[in-house]
Amino acid sequence: MKKSILILSAAFMSLAIVQSASAQTATQAVSLTVSKVYRIAITGAATINMTVNAGVAGTDALTPVTDATTTYAITQNNSAATKVTANLDATMPKGHLKIALVSGLGTTAGTVDITSATSGSALNVVSGIAMGAEAGKSITYTFSANASEGLFVASKTVTLTVID
Amino acid sequence: MAGLALQNEIRGMEVMKRVRLHTAWEMWGAAALVLLTLSSAVAQEQANTSQILTLQVVETNRIDISQKSLTLVINQASLESGSPVEAVNEDGMLVWLTNGENKKVTVASNNPSPRFLVKMRALDITGGSGSAAADAILNDNTTKDLITGISKSFGRSKVHMAASATVSNGVGTETYTITYTITGG
Amino acid sequence: MHIFANLRNSLRCQSVVLLPISLIFLLLMPSCLFAQASHAAKVTVPNLAVVSVSSGVVSLAINGTGVVAGVDPMTVTSQATTLSWGANTSTAKIAVKTSLALQKYTLTVQAININGVPTSTGISAPVVTLTTTSQDFMTGIGLKRGTCTLLYTGIAPASKGTGTDTHTTITFTITN
């Protein structure tokens, strides 16, 4: 009787060993953390040339010119309070530059005069941008000058910023 | 009276003479007996026979293994490499005897192409002579050295036996007959 | 001629004497020149299957690096850990699952840089999107051992905002 119990025990033990040997597991813990991400990029020509070369006789304001050859793309995963601002590297002593951004995720501010907007005084061009991403949204620049300002050439850098 | 005295003196002289003669005969007899005894002794030694014995001890070799049947189970695998971990058995005790010189113990398996790999070596050799050879790998049925340099001694050693397998060898059981031979080195 | 005949007769006489002696010698000598003993050794290999990972913790973070403006899915990858396995049956395979039922983001895993021994041929390792249901991670690994790199890819759409998914236990199970 004792012998059979021993044999049975040995059989169960060997069965347990075989089972543990034939189905093994390994485990890992993986954490995926997503922080605030803002990304905005402009696509199109690196340099845009806009030339005012027409006007109406008797009118100081010359005929404005527009450019809508570039687009922007945006990705943000923060709250819906995110916005896009625009500014120049320096104010323009002569002439005026306006910008208008189309937005699907947010609300466009329409055409915004950024002639005097610098980094410290950037202006909202899109606000209330929902979390997500969109691309290929057009940027429209409008450059205007007065005849009284005479001839000038200016090179300006426009910066778009996505921010809370 | 004078004649009677003379007669008596003459008779006495004859008696003395007979006594002396008798004594002389007795001495000669004793001498002859001694001579006869000596000559008999000499004759007996010469009759002994001699024999030459040639004593020989022929070369004698004996060997035995204590464990007539053993099982090695490879039931683990390395977590790092995934390879099965070799199974080891050191229960077998090999004993031998030889009165010859420069003998060795060899080992051979009966399996010319084993599925699993069995390696052997001698451990803890005692008995005054013999040293363990390198691992004998029984990957065929040829003879491999297990212990070398055994001379005029009797000894014993453990037999370290390790069985290994690769995952590609799969699952199964194989039995080998392993023969130990003590023979000329 | 006489010389050869004598020699032949002599050799014949010698062989008559030497042959039995030689036979006796041959019969007796083996028993004294060597001795033998033998035993039976049985080697048994049951089903074996092992799997292990090089590290128990993997961290992935999406913090803007590599994010492309205008693309909603933000991705991050990790190849920091490896997996080792061994199986001696032909039908062995490895499955994977996660303990995290409600996931905000998507986590995939795939075996890459597979180094199978004796060969990697026949091993299939699809991209597995982790769920709580066990899915095939590597198949065709029977009668092989080896290592591979675990390529984890975290995919977080920007539209899902910030946060953390903690997969407390990702389980790799090898079966025969």
Short mmCIF file of C-alpha atoms in Angstrom, two decimals:
data_model
loop_
_atom_site.label_atom_id
_atom_site.label_comp_id
_atom_site.label_asym_id
_atom_site.label_seq_id
_atom_site.Cartn_x
_atom_site.Cartn_y
_atom_site.Cartn_z
CA MET A 1 0.00 0.00 0.00
CA LYS A 2 2.78 2.35 1.03
CA LYS A 3 4.70 1.39 -2.08
CA SER A 4 1.75 2.24 -4.35
CA ILE A 5 1.31 5.60 -2.67
CA LEU A 6 4.97 6.32 -3.26
CA ILE A 7 4.71 5.31 -6.90
CA LEU A 8 1.59 7.43 -7.38
CA SER A 9 3.26 10.42 -5.73
CA ALA A 10 6.29 10.04 -7.95
CA ALA A 11 4.06 9.83 -11.00
CA PHE A 12 2.21 13.04 -10.07
CA MET A 13 5.48 14.80 -9.35
CA SER A 14 6.95 13.84 -12.69
CA LEU A 15 3.72 14.92 -14.40
CA ALA A 16 4.00 18.30 -12.70
CA ILE A 17 7.61 18.65 -13.83
CA VAL A 18 6.73 17.80 -17.40
CA GLN A 19 3.84 20.27 -17.41
CA SER A 20 5.97 23.06 -16.05
CA ALA A 21 8.61 22.27 -18.61
CA SER A 22 6.21 22.27 -21.53
CA ALA A 23 4.43 25.59 -20.87
CA GLN A 24 6.70 28.29 -19.63
CA THR A 25 5.94 31.95 -19.34
CA ALA A 26 7.91 35.16 -19.16
CA THR A 27 6.44 38.48 -18.16
CA GLN A 28 7.27 42.12 -18.64
CA ALA A 29 5.75 45.37 -17.46
CA VAL A 30 5.49 48.00 -20.14
CA SER A 31 4.49 51.60 -19.52
CA LEU A 32 3.61 53.98 -22.30
CA THR A 33 3.61 57.61 -21.26
CA VAL A 34 2.46 60.42 -23.52
CA SER A 35 3.47 63.96 -22.58
CA LYS A 36 2.30 67.27 -24.11
CA VAL A 37 3.33 67.44 -27.69
CA TYR A 38 3.15 70.47 -29.95
CA ARG A 39 4.31 70.41 -33.47
CA ILE A 40 3.76 72.92 -36.28
CA ALA A 41 5.48 73.08 -39.61
CA ILE A 42 5.24 75.17 -42.76
CA THR A 43 5.50 73.58 -46.13
CA GLY A 44 6.22 75.32 -49.39
CA ALA A 45 8.95 77.61 -50.57
CA ALA A 46 11.42 78.66 -47.96
CA THR A 47 11.35 82.20 -49.26
CA ILE A 48 8.37 84.04 -50.63
CA ASN A 49 8.83 87.12 -52.76
CA MET A 50 6.03 89.63 -52.72
CA THR A 51 6.31 92.78 -54.77
CA VAL A 52 3.98 95.75 -54.82
CA ASN A 53 4.11 97.25 -58.22
CA ALA A 54 0.74 98.75 -58.95
CA GLY A 55 -1.48 101.45 -57.68
CA VAL A 56 -4.33 103.69 -58.49
CA ALA A 57 -3.69 107.23 -59.46
CA GLY A 58 -4.76 109.64 -56.77
CA THR A 59 -4.61 107.03 -54.05
CA ASP A 60 -1.78 106.77 -51.54
CA ALA A 61 -2.33 103.09 -50.94
CA LEU A 62 -0.72 100.99 -53.56
CA THR A 63 -2.40 97.79 -54.75
CA PRO A 64 -1.76 95.01 -52.17
CA VAL A 65 -0.35 91.67 -53.20
CA THR A 66 -1.21 88.28 -51.71
CA ASP A 67 0.48 84.94 -51.54
CA ALA A 68 -1.20 81.64 -50.65
CA THR A 69 1.43 79.22 -51.88
CA THR A 70 2.34 77.77 -48.52
CA THR A 71 0.51 75.63 -46.02
CA TYR A 72 1.00 74.59 -42.45
CA ALA A 73 0.57 71.36 -40.49
CA ILE A 74 -0.10 71.06 -36.82
CA THR A 75 -0.14 68.32 -34.21
CA GLN A 76 -1.02 68.86 -30.60
CA ASN A 77 -2.35 66.64 -27.88
CA ASN A 78 -2.98 69.20 -25.19
CA SER A 79 -6.25 70.78 -24.20
CA ALA A 80 -8.56 72.60 -26.55
CA ALA A 81 -7.14 75.91 -25.37
CA THR A 82 -4.20 75.55 -27.67
CA LYS A 83 -3.67 78.33 -30.18
CA VAL A 84 -1.36 79.43 -32.95
CA THR A 85 0.28 82.84 -32.84
CA ALA A 86 2.24 84.74 -35.48
CA ASN A 87 4.95 87.32 -35.25
CA LEU A 88 7.83 88.88 -37.16
CA ASP A 89 11.47 88.97 -36.22
CA ALA A 90 11.17 92.77 -36.13
CA THR A 91 8.53 95.38 -36.77
CA MET A 92 8.16 96.84 -40.24
CA PRO A 93 8.80 100.59 -40.38
CA LYS A 94 7.25 100.76 -43.80
CA GLY A 95 4.47 98.80 -45.35
CA HIS A 96 2.06 96.27 -43.80
CA LEU A 97 2.02 92.50 -43.62
CA LYS A 98 -1.09 90.53 -42.77
CA ILE A 99 -1.56 86.82 -42.34
CA ALA A 100 -4.57 84.51 -42.39
CA LEU A 101 -4.53 80.79 -41.45
CA VAL A 102 -7.20 78.32 -42.36
CA SER A 103 -7.97 75.82 -39.58
CA GLY A 104 -10.09 72.74 -39.30
CA LEU A 105 -9.34 71.96 -35.67
CA GLY A 106 -9.56 75.50 -34.36
CA THR A 107 -11.08 78.89 -35.03
CA THR A 108 -9.25 81.18 -37.36
CA ALA A 109 -8.78 84.78 -36.41
CA GLY A 110 -9.11 85.76 -40.05
CA THR A 111 -6.64 88.21 -41.50
CA VAL A 112 -4.37 89.52 -38.80
CA ASP A 113 -2.00 92.47 -39.24
CA ILE A 114 1.35 91.38 -37.89
CA THR A 115 3.30 94.43 -39.03
CA SER A 116 4.21 95.31 -35.48
CA ALA A 117 4.03 91.86 -33.90
CA THR A 118 7.29 90.59 -32.59
CA SER A 119 8.13 87.69 -30.34
CA GLY A 120 7.02 89.60 -27.32
CA SER A 121 3.79 90.66 -28.88
CA ALA A 122 2.71 87.75 -31.03
CA LEU A 123 -0.87 87.77 -32.18
CA ASN A 124 -3.35 84.90 -32.19
CA VAL A 125 -4.12 83.67 -35.65
CA VAL A 126 -5.92 80.44 -34.71
CA SER A 127 -7.42 79.62 -31.35
CA GLY A 128 -9.35 76.83 -29.69
CA ILE A 129 -7.51 74.11 -31.52
CA ALA A 130 -8.78 70.64 -30.70
CA MET A 131 -6.36 67.79 -29.90
CA GLY A 132 -5.21 66.06 -33.02
CA ALA A 133 -3.42 66.89 -36.19
CA GLU A 134 -4.10 68.45 -39.53
CA ALA A 135 -1.98 69.35 -42.47
CA GLY A 136 -2.19 71.26 -45.74
CA LYS A 137 -3.99 74.23 -44.25
CA SER A 138 -3.27 77.33 -46.29
CA ILE A 139 -1.46 80.42 -45.18
CA THR A 140 -2.30 83.64 -46.93
CA TYR A 141 0.00 86.66 -46.73
CA THR A 142 -1.06 90.11 -47.79
CA PHE A 143 1.57 92.80 -48.29
CA SER A 144 0.59 96.41 -48.73
CA ALA A 145 2.41 99.75 -48.88
CA ASN A 146 1.69 103.40 -49.46
CA ALA A 147 3.18 105.53 -52.18
CA SER A 148 4.22 107.98 -49.52
CA GLU A 149 6.52 105.39 -47.98
CA GLY A 150 8.66 105.43 -51.04
CA LEU A 151 10.70 102.54 -52.29
CA PHE A 152 12.02 99.94 -49.88
CA VAL A 153 13.07 96.35 -49.65
CA ALA A 154 12.56 94.36 -46.47
CA SER A 155 13.24 90.80 -45.49
CA LYS A 156 11.04 89.54 -42.72
CA THR A 157 10.84 86.24 -40.93
CA VAL A 158 7.38 85.12 -39.92
CA THR A 159 7.13 82.72 -37.00
CA LEU A 160 4.07 80.61 -36.23
CA THR A 161 3.88 79.21 -32.73
CA VAL A 162 1.53 76.64 -31.27
CA ILE A 163 1.05 77.32 -27.59
CA ASP A 164 -1.34 76.80 -24.70
CA MET B 1 108.15 -75.09 42.66
CA ALA B 2 110.13 -73.06 40.32
CA GLY B 3 108.77 -75.03 37.40
CA LEU B 4 105.22 -74.63 38.62
CA ALA B 5 105.74 -70.90 38.86
CA LEU B 6 107.15 -70.81 35.39
CA GLN B 7 104.21 -72.78 34.08
CA ASN B 8 101.75 -70.38 35.65
CA GLU B 9 103.63 -67.38 34.25
CA ILE B 10 103.54 -68.84 30.78
CA ARG B 11 99.82 -69.62 31.10
CA GLY B 12 99.15 -66.03 32.17
CA MET B 13 101.02 -64.69 29.24
CA GLU B 14 98.87 -66.79 26.86
CA VAL B 15 95.67 -65.54 28.43
CA MET B 16 96.82 -61.94 28.01
CA LYS B 17 97.68 -62.60 24.44
CA ARG B 18 94.20 -64.00 23.72
CA VAL B 19 92.61 -61.01 25.40
CA ARG B 20 94.64 -58.60 23.32
CA LEU B 21 93.74 -60.50 20.18
CA HIS B 22 90.07 -60.43 20.99
CA THR B 23 90.22 -56.73 21.66
CA ALA B 24 91.94 -56.15 18.37
CA TRP B 25 89.23 -58.07 16.56
CA GLU B 26 86.54 -56.02 18.26
CA MET B 27 88.20 -52.75 17.22
CA TRP B 28 88.48 -53.89 13.66
CA GLY B 29 84.77 -54.78 13.68
CA ALA B 30 83.81 -51.35 14.98
CA ALA B 31 85.94 -49.67 12.36
CA ALA B 32 84.33 -51.75 9.66
CA LEU B 33 80.86 -50.83 10.96
CA VAL B 34 81.72 -47.12 10.86
CA LEU B 35 83.03 -47.47 7.38
CA LEU B 36 79.91 -49.36 6.34
CA THR B 37 77.69 -46.66 7.84
CA LEU B 38 79.55 -43.87 6.12
CA SER B 39 79.51 -45.61 2.82
CA SER B 40 75.77 -46.20 3.18
CA ALA B 41 75.20 -42.50 3.85
CA VAL B 42 77.15 -41.50 0.80
CA ALA B 43 75.25 -43.93 -1.31
CA GLN B 44 71.83 -42.49 -0.11
CA GLU B 45 72.62 -38.75 -1.15
CA GLN B 46 73.57 -39.75 -4.58
CA ALA B 47 70.22 -41.49 -5.04
CA ASN B 48 68.19 -38.27 -4.47
CA THR B 49 66.57 -36.71 -7.55
CA SER B 50 66.24 -33.02 -8.41
CA GLN B 51 63.43 -30.97 -10.02
CA ILE B 52 63.31 -27.51 -11.54
CA LEU B 53 60.06 -25.53 -10.96
CA THR B 54 59.14 -22.69 -13.28
CA LEU B 55 56.79 -20.31 -11.50
CA GLN B 56 54.88 -17.82 -13.65
CA VAL B 57 52.33 -15.12 -12.99
CA VAL B 58 50.49 -14.29 -16.14
CA GLU B 59 49.04 -10.91 -16.80
CA THR B 60 45.69 -10.54 -15.15
CA ASN B 61 43.25 -7.74 -15.71
CA ARG B 62 39.85 -7.39 -14.14
CA ILE B 63 37.32 -4.59 -14.31
CA ASP B 64 33.78 -4.08 -13.11
CA ILE B 65 31.21 -1.31 -12.89
CA SER B 66 28.91 -1.04 -9.93
CA GLN B 67 25.84 0.40 -11.59
CA LYS B 68 24.55 -1.99 -14.18
CA SER B 69 21.77 0.30 -15.31
CA LEU B 70 21.31 4.02 -14.97
CA THR B 71 18.96 6.65 -16.34
CA LEU B 72 19.70 10.26 -17.13
CA VAL B 73 16.71 12.57 -17.60
CA ILE B 74 17.21 15.93 -19.28
CA ASN B 75 14.19 17.79 -17.97
CA GLN B 76 15.40 21.36 -17.77
CA ALA B 77 16.40 24.01 -20.23
CA SER B 78 18.39 27.17 -19.80
CA LEU B 79 16.33 30.35 -19.62
CA GLU B 80 19.18 32.30 -21.15
CA SER B 81 20.02 30.15 -24.12
CA GLY B 82 16.99 27.93 -24.44
CA SER B 83 19.24 24.89 -24.58
CA PRO B 84 18.40 21.79 -22.57
CA VAL B 85 20.54 21.51 -19.46
CA GLU B 86 22.69 18.39 -19.37
CA ALA B 87 21.83 15.62 -16.95
CA VAL B 88 24.65 14.26 -14.81
CA ASN B 89 25.11 10.93 -13.04
CA GLU B 90 28.08 10.10 -10.82
CA ASP B 91 26.68 7.07 -9.08
CA GLY B 92 28.68 4.52 -11.04
CA MET B 93 31.83 3.17 -9.38
CA LEU B 94 34.45 1.57 -11.59
CA VAL B 95 36.87 -0.93 -10.04
CA TRP B 96 39.79 -2.63 -11.70
CA LEU B 97 42.80 -4.81 -11.11
CA THR B 98 45.89 -5.31 -13.17
CA ASN B 99 49.32 -6.75 -12.61
CA GLY B 100 50.54 -5.46 -15.92
CA GLU B 101 52.14 -2.19 -16.73
CA ASN B 102 51.00 0.81 -18.70
CA LYS B 103 47.39 -0.23 -18.90
CA LYS B 104 44.39 1.92 -19.56
CA VAL B 105 40.65 1.78 -19.22
CA THR B 106 38.73 2.52 -22.35
CA VAL B 107 35.05 3.06 -22.88
CA ALA B 108 32.86 2.45 -25.87
CA SER B 109 29.20 2.76 -26.67
CA ASN B 110 27.33 0.35 -28.86
CA ASN B 111 25.58 3.17 -30.72
CA PRO B 112 27.37 4.33 -33.87
CA SER B 113 25.20 7.44 -34.31
CA PRO B 114 23.56 8.47 -31.05
CA ARG B 115 20.75 10.98 -31.02
CA PHE B 116 21.78 12.48 -27.70
CA LEU B 117 25.32 13.14 -26.57
CA VAL B 118 26.90 11.29 -23.67
CA LYS B 119 30.21 12.43 -22.22
CA MET B 120 32.19 10.55 -19.58
CA ARG B 121 35.22 11.03 -17.44
CA ALA B 122 36.77 9.32 -14.42
CA LEU B 123 36.57 11.11 -11.08
CA ASP B 124 38.39 10.59 -7.78
CA ILE B 125 40.76 7.89 -8.95
CA THR B 126 42.28 5.93 -6.08
CA GLY B 127 44.65 3.01 -6.08
CA GLY B 128 48.06 4.47 -6.68
CA SER B 129 48.19 4.73 -10.42
CA GLY B 130 46.15 5.92 -13.32
CA SER B 131 44.98 9.34 -14.32
CA ALA B 132 41.77 10.53 -15.88
CA ALA B 133 41.78 11.12 -19.60
CA ALA B 134 39.96 14.04 -21.18
CA ASP B 135 36.21 13.79 -21.56
CA ALA B 136 35.28 10.73 -23.58
CA ILE B 137 32.58 11.84 -25.97
CA LEU B 138 30.47 8.91 -27.03
CA ASN B 139 29.40 10.32 -30.36
CA ASP B 140 30.03 7.04 -32.13
CA ASN B 141 30.87 3.45 -31.22
CA THR B 142 34.63 3.78 -31.27
CA THR B 143 36.77 3.21 -28.21
CA LYS B 144 37.80 6.21 -26.13
CA ASP B 145 40.29 6.46 -23.29
CA LEU B 146 38.85 6.93 -19.82
CA ILE B 147 41.84 6.26 -17.52
CA THR B 148 45.46 5.95 -18.61
CA GLY B 149 48.75 5.04 -16.98
CA ILE B 150 47.60 2.17 -14.83
CA SER B 151 50.37 -0.16 -13.65
CA LYS B 152 50.43 -3.05 -11.21
CA SER B 153 47.62 -1.85 -9.04
CA PHE B 154 44.02 -2.17 -8.17
CA GLY B 155 41.93 0.94 -8.05
CA ARG B 156 38.57 2.56 -8.31
CA SER B 157 37.03 5.74 -9.55
CA LYS B 158 33.68 7.37 -9.90
CA VAL B 159 32.28 7.62 -13.37
CA HIS B 160 31.00 11.08 -14.25
CA MET B 161 28.44 10.69 -16.99
CA ALA B 162 26.72 13.69 -18.60
CA ALA B 163 24.00 13.50 -21.19
CA SER B 164 23.10 16.51 -23.27
CA ALA B 165 20.67 17.24 -26.05
CA THR B 166 19.76 20.07 -28.34
CA VAL B 167 16.24 21.26 -28.89
CA SER B 168 16.44 19.98 -32.43
CA ASN B 169 17.05 16.48 -31.07
CA GLY B 170 13.45 16.54 -29.95
CA VAL B 171 11.82 14.34 -27.35
CA GLY B 172 12.67 10.71 -26.78
CA THR B 173 14.61 7.98 -25.04
CA GLU B 174 17.74 6.18 -26.13
CA THR B 175 19.55 3.36 -24.38
CA TYR B 176 23.25 2.69 -24.82
CA THR B 177 25.36 -0.25 -23.74
CA ILE B 178 28.59 1.18 -22.47
CA THR B 179 31.55 -1.18 -22.27
CA TYR B 180 34.58 -0.55 -20.10
CA THR B 181 37.78 -2.35 -21.05
CA ILE B 182 41.09 -2.51 -19.28
CA THR B 183 43.74 -3.14 -21.85
CA GLY B 184 47.26 -2.38 -22.90
CA GLY B 185 48.20 1.27 -23.04
CA MET C 1 65.21 -30.21 -55.30
CA HIS C 2 66.13 -32.26 -52.27
CA ILE C 3 66.91 -29.17 -50.34
CA PHE C 4 63.45 -27.70 -51.02
CA ALA C 5 61.76 -30.98 -50.27
CA ASN C 6 63.54 -31.17 -46.95
CA LEU C 7 62.66 -27.61 -46.14
CA ARG C 8 59.00 -28.22 -47.02
CA ASN C 9 58.91 -31.30 -44.83
CA SER C 10 60.54 -29.41 -42.02
CA LEU C 11 58.04 -26.57 -42.23
CA ARG C 12 55.19 -29.05 -42.37
CA CYS C 13 56.45 -30.71 -39.22
CA GLN C 14 56.87 -27.37 -37.46
CA SER C 15 53.41 -26.19 -38.42
CA VAL C 16 51.92 -29.38 -37.05
CA VAL C 17 53.51 -28.50 -33.74
CA LEU C 18 53.09 -24.74 -33.80
CA LEU C 19 49.47 -24.55 -34.92
CA PRO C 20 47.92 -26.04 -31.78
CA ILE C 21 50.24 -23.97 -29.63
CA SER C 22 49.23 -20.86 -31.46
CA LEU C 23 45.56 -21.70 -31.05
CA ILE C 24 45.98 -22.25 -27.33
CA PHE C 25 47.87 -19.01 -27.08
CA LEU C 26 45.19 -17.11 -28.95
CA LEU C 27 42.47 -18.62 -26.81
CA LEU C 28 44.23 -17.89 -23.56
CA MET C 29 45.83 -14.54 -24.24
CA PRO C 30 42.71 -12.34 -24.60
CA SER C 31 41.47 -13.31 -21.19
CA CYS C 32 44.64 -12.14 -19.58
CA LEU C 33 45.44 -9.14 -21.77
CA PHE C 34 42.19 -7.28 -21.22
CA ALA C 35 39.00 -7.44 -19.24
CA GLN C 36 35.64 -5.88 -19.83
CA ALA C 37 32.56 -4.75 -17.97
CA SER C 38 29.52 -3.00 -19.32
CA HIS C 39 26.33 -1.33 -18.25
CA ALA C 40 23.27 0.19 -19.83
CA ALA C 41 22.75 3.95 -19.79
CA LYS C 42 19.34 5.30 -20.68
CA VAL C 43 18.98 8.95 -21.68
CA THR C 44 15.47 10.36 -21.58
CA VAL C 45 14.44 13.78 -22.83
CA PRO C 46 10.83 14.82 -22.13
CA ASN C 47 9.05 17.86 -23.60
CA LEU C 48 11.05 20.97 -22.90
CA ALA C 49 9.96 24.55 -23.50
CA VAL C 50 11.43 27.65 -21.95
CA VAL C 51 11.03 31.35 -22.57
CA SER C 52 12.53 34.33 -20.81
CA VAL C 53 12.96 38.05 -21.25
CA SER C 54 16.11 40.00 -20.56
CA SER C 55 14.43 42.61 -18.41
CA GLY C 56 11.15 42.86 -16.60
CA VAL C 57 10.47 46.53 -17.25
CA VAL C 58 10.14 48.51 -20.45
CA SER C 59 9.32 52.19 -20.62
CA LEU C 60 8.18 54.09 -23.66
CA ALA C 61 7.60 57.84 -23.71
CA ILE C 62 6.16 60.08 -26.35
CA ASN C 63 7.42 63.56 -25.65
CA GLY C 64 7.54 65.16 -29.03
CA THR C 65 10.77 63.70 -30.27
CA GLY C 66 10.24 62.40 -33.72
CA VAL C 67 6.66 63.58 -33.89
CA VAL C 68 5.75 64.92 -37.29
CA ALA C 69 3.47 67.92 -37.48
CA GLY C 70 0.22 67.12 -39.15
CA VAL C 71 0.32 63.41 -38.38
CA ASP C 72 -2.10 62.31 -35.72
CA PRO C 73 -0.56 58.99 -34.65
CA MET C 74 2.54 59.68 -32.60
CA THR C 75 4.77 56.67 -32.23
CA VAL C 76 7.60 55.57 -30.03
CA THR C 77 9.57 52.36 -30.16
CA SER C 78 11.75 50.34 -27.83
CA GLN C 79 14.22 47.60 -28.69
CA ALA C 80 15.75 47.54 -25.25
CA THR C 81 14.86 43.98 -24.34
CA THR C 82 15.34 40.55 -25.81
CA LEU C 83 13.51 37.28 -25.58
CA SER C 84 15.11 33.85 -25.43
CA TRP C 85 13.36 30.59 -26.08
CA GLY C 86 13.97 26.90 -26.53
CA ALA C 87 11.61 24.08 -27.44
CA ASN C 88 12.22 20.49 -28.41
CA THR C 89 8.89 19.72 -30.02
CA SER C 90 7.94 20.50 -33.57
CA THR C 91 4.71 22.32 -32.77
CA ALA C 92 6.04 24.83 -30.26
CA LYS C 93 4.97 28.44 -30.45
CA ILE C 94 4.96 31.57 -28.30
CA ALA C 95 1.86 33.62 -27.58
CA VAL C 96 1.58 37.03 -25.96
CA LYS C 97 -1.07 38.97 -24.10
CA THR C 98 -1.37 41.97 -21.82
CA SER C 99 -3.09 42.43 -18.51
CA LEU C 100 -4.36 45.92 -19.40
CA ALA C 101 -7.93 45.68 -20.61
CA LEU C 102 -8.76 49.33 -21.18
CA GLN C 103 -6.03 50.93 -23.18
CA LYS C 104 -5.93 54.58 -24.18
CA TYR C 105 -3.14 54.01 -26.64
CA THR C 106 -2.08 51.18 -28.86
CA LEU C 107 0.86 48.97 -28.00
CA THR C 108 2.27 46.49 -30.45
CA VAL C 109 5.08 44.02 -30.13
CA GLN C 110 7.04 42.09 -32.72
CA ALA C 111 10.03 39.79 -32.68
CA ILE C 112 12.84 41.16 -34.82
CA ASN C 113 16.49 40.22 -35.30
CA ILE C 114 15.51 36.60 -34.84
CA ASN C 115 18.49 34.34 -34.32
CA GLY C 116 17.25 30.78 -34.33
CA VAL C 117 19.44 27.76 -33.70
CA PRO C 118 19.99 25.66 -35.70
CA THR C 119 18.10 27.88 -38.12
CA SER C 120 15.68 30.78 -38.25
CA THR C 121 13.99 29.38 -41.30
CA GLY C 122 10.30 28.82 -40.83
CA ILE C 123 9.89 31.21 -37.94
CA SER C 124 7.01 33.63 -38.33
CA ALA C 125 6.73 36.73 -36.18
CA PRO C 126 3.86 39.04 -37.03
CA VAL C 127 3.19 42.43 -35.47
CA VAL C 128 0.86 41.78 -32.56
CA THR C 129 -1.41 44.48 -31.17
CA LEU C 130 -1.58 43.63 -27.51
CA THR C 131 -4.89 42.72 -25.99
CA THR C 132 -5.94 40.62 -23.06
CA THR C 133 -6.49 37.73 -25.44
CA SER C 134 -3.48 35.59 -26.12
CA GLN C 135 -2.24 35.87 -29.71
CA ASP C 136 0.48 34.13 -31.65
CA PHE C 137 3.74 36.00 -31.29
CA MET C 138 6.20 33.52 -32.82
CA THR C 139 5.34 30.36 -34.66
CA GLY C 140 7.53 27.81 -36.37
CA ILE C 141 9.97 27.72 -33.48
CA GLY C 142 9.69 23.98 -32.94
CA LEU C 143 12.95 22.09 -32.39
CA LYS C 144 14.77 25.40 -32.18
CA ARG C 145 16.18 27.74 -29.62
CA GLY C 146 17.24 31.29 -30.03
CA THR C 147 16.90 34.91 -29.23
CA CYS C 148 15.13 37.89 -30.71
CA THR C 149 14.76 41.57 -30.03
CA LEU C 150 11.40 42.70 -28.71
CA LEU C 151 10.24 45.64 -30.76
CA TYR C 152 7.59 47.48 -28.80
CA THR C 153 5.76 50.29 -30.57
CA GLY C 154 3.55 52.68 -28.70
CA ILE C 155 1.06 54.52 -30.84
CA ALA C 156 -0.70 57.53 -29.34
CA PRO C 157 -2.96 59.66 -31.53
CA ALA C 158 -2.57 63.31 -30.67
CA SER C 159 -6.33 63.48 -30.53
CA LYS C 160 -6.25 61.21 -27.45
CA GLY C 161 -4.25 63.68 -25.44
CA THR C 162 -1.72 63.00 -22.74
CA GLY C 163 -1.66 60.13 -20.30
CA THR C 164 -0.06 56.81 -19.36
CA ASP C 165 -0.95 53.23 -20.15
CA THR C 166 0.64 50.83 -17.70
CA HIS C 167 0.72 47.26 -18.91
CA THR C 168 1.49 45.67 -15.58
CA THR C 169 2.06 42.24 -17.04
CA ILE C 170 2.76 41.30 -20.60
CA THR C 171 2.93 37.53 -20.68
CA PHE C 172 4.83 35.48 -23.21
CA THR C 173 3.82 31.85 -23.09
CA ILE C 174 5.61 29.08 -24.93
CA THR C 175 3.69 25.90 -25.54
CA ASN C 176 4.69 22.62 -27.09
#
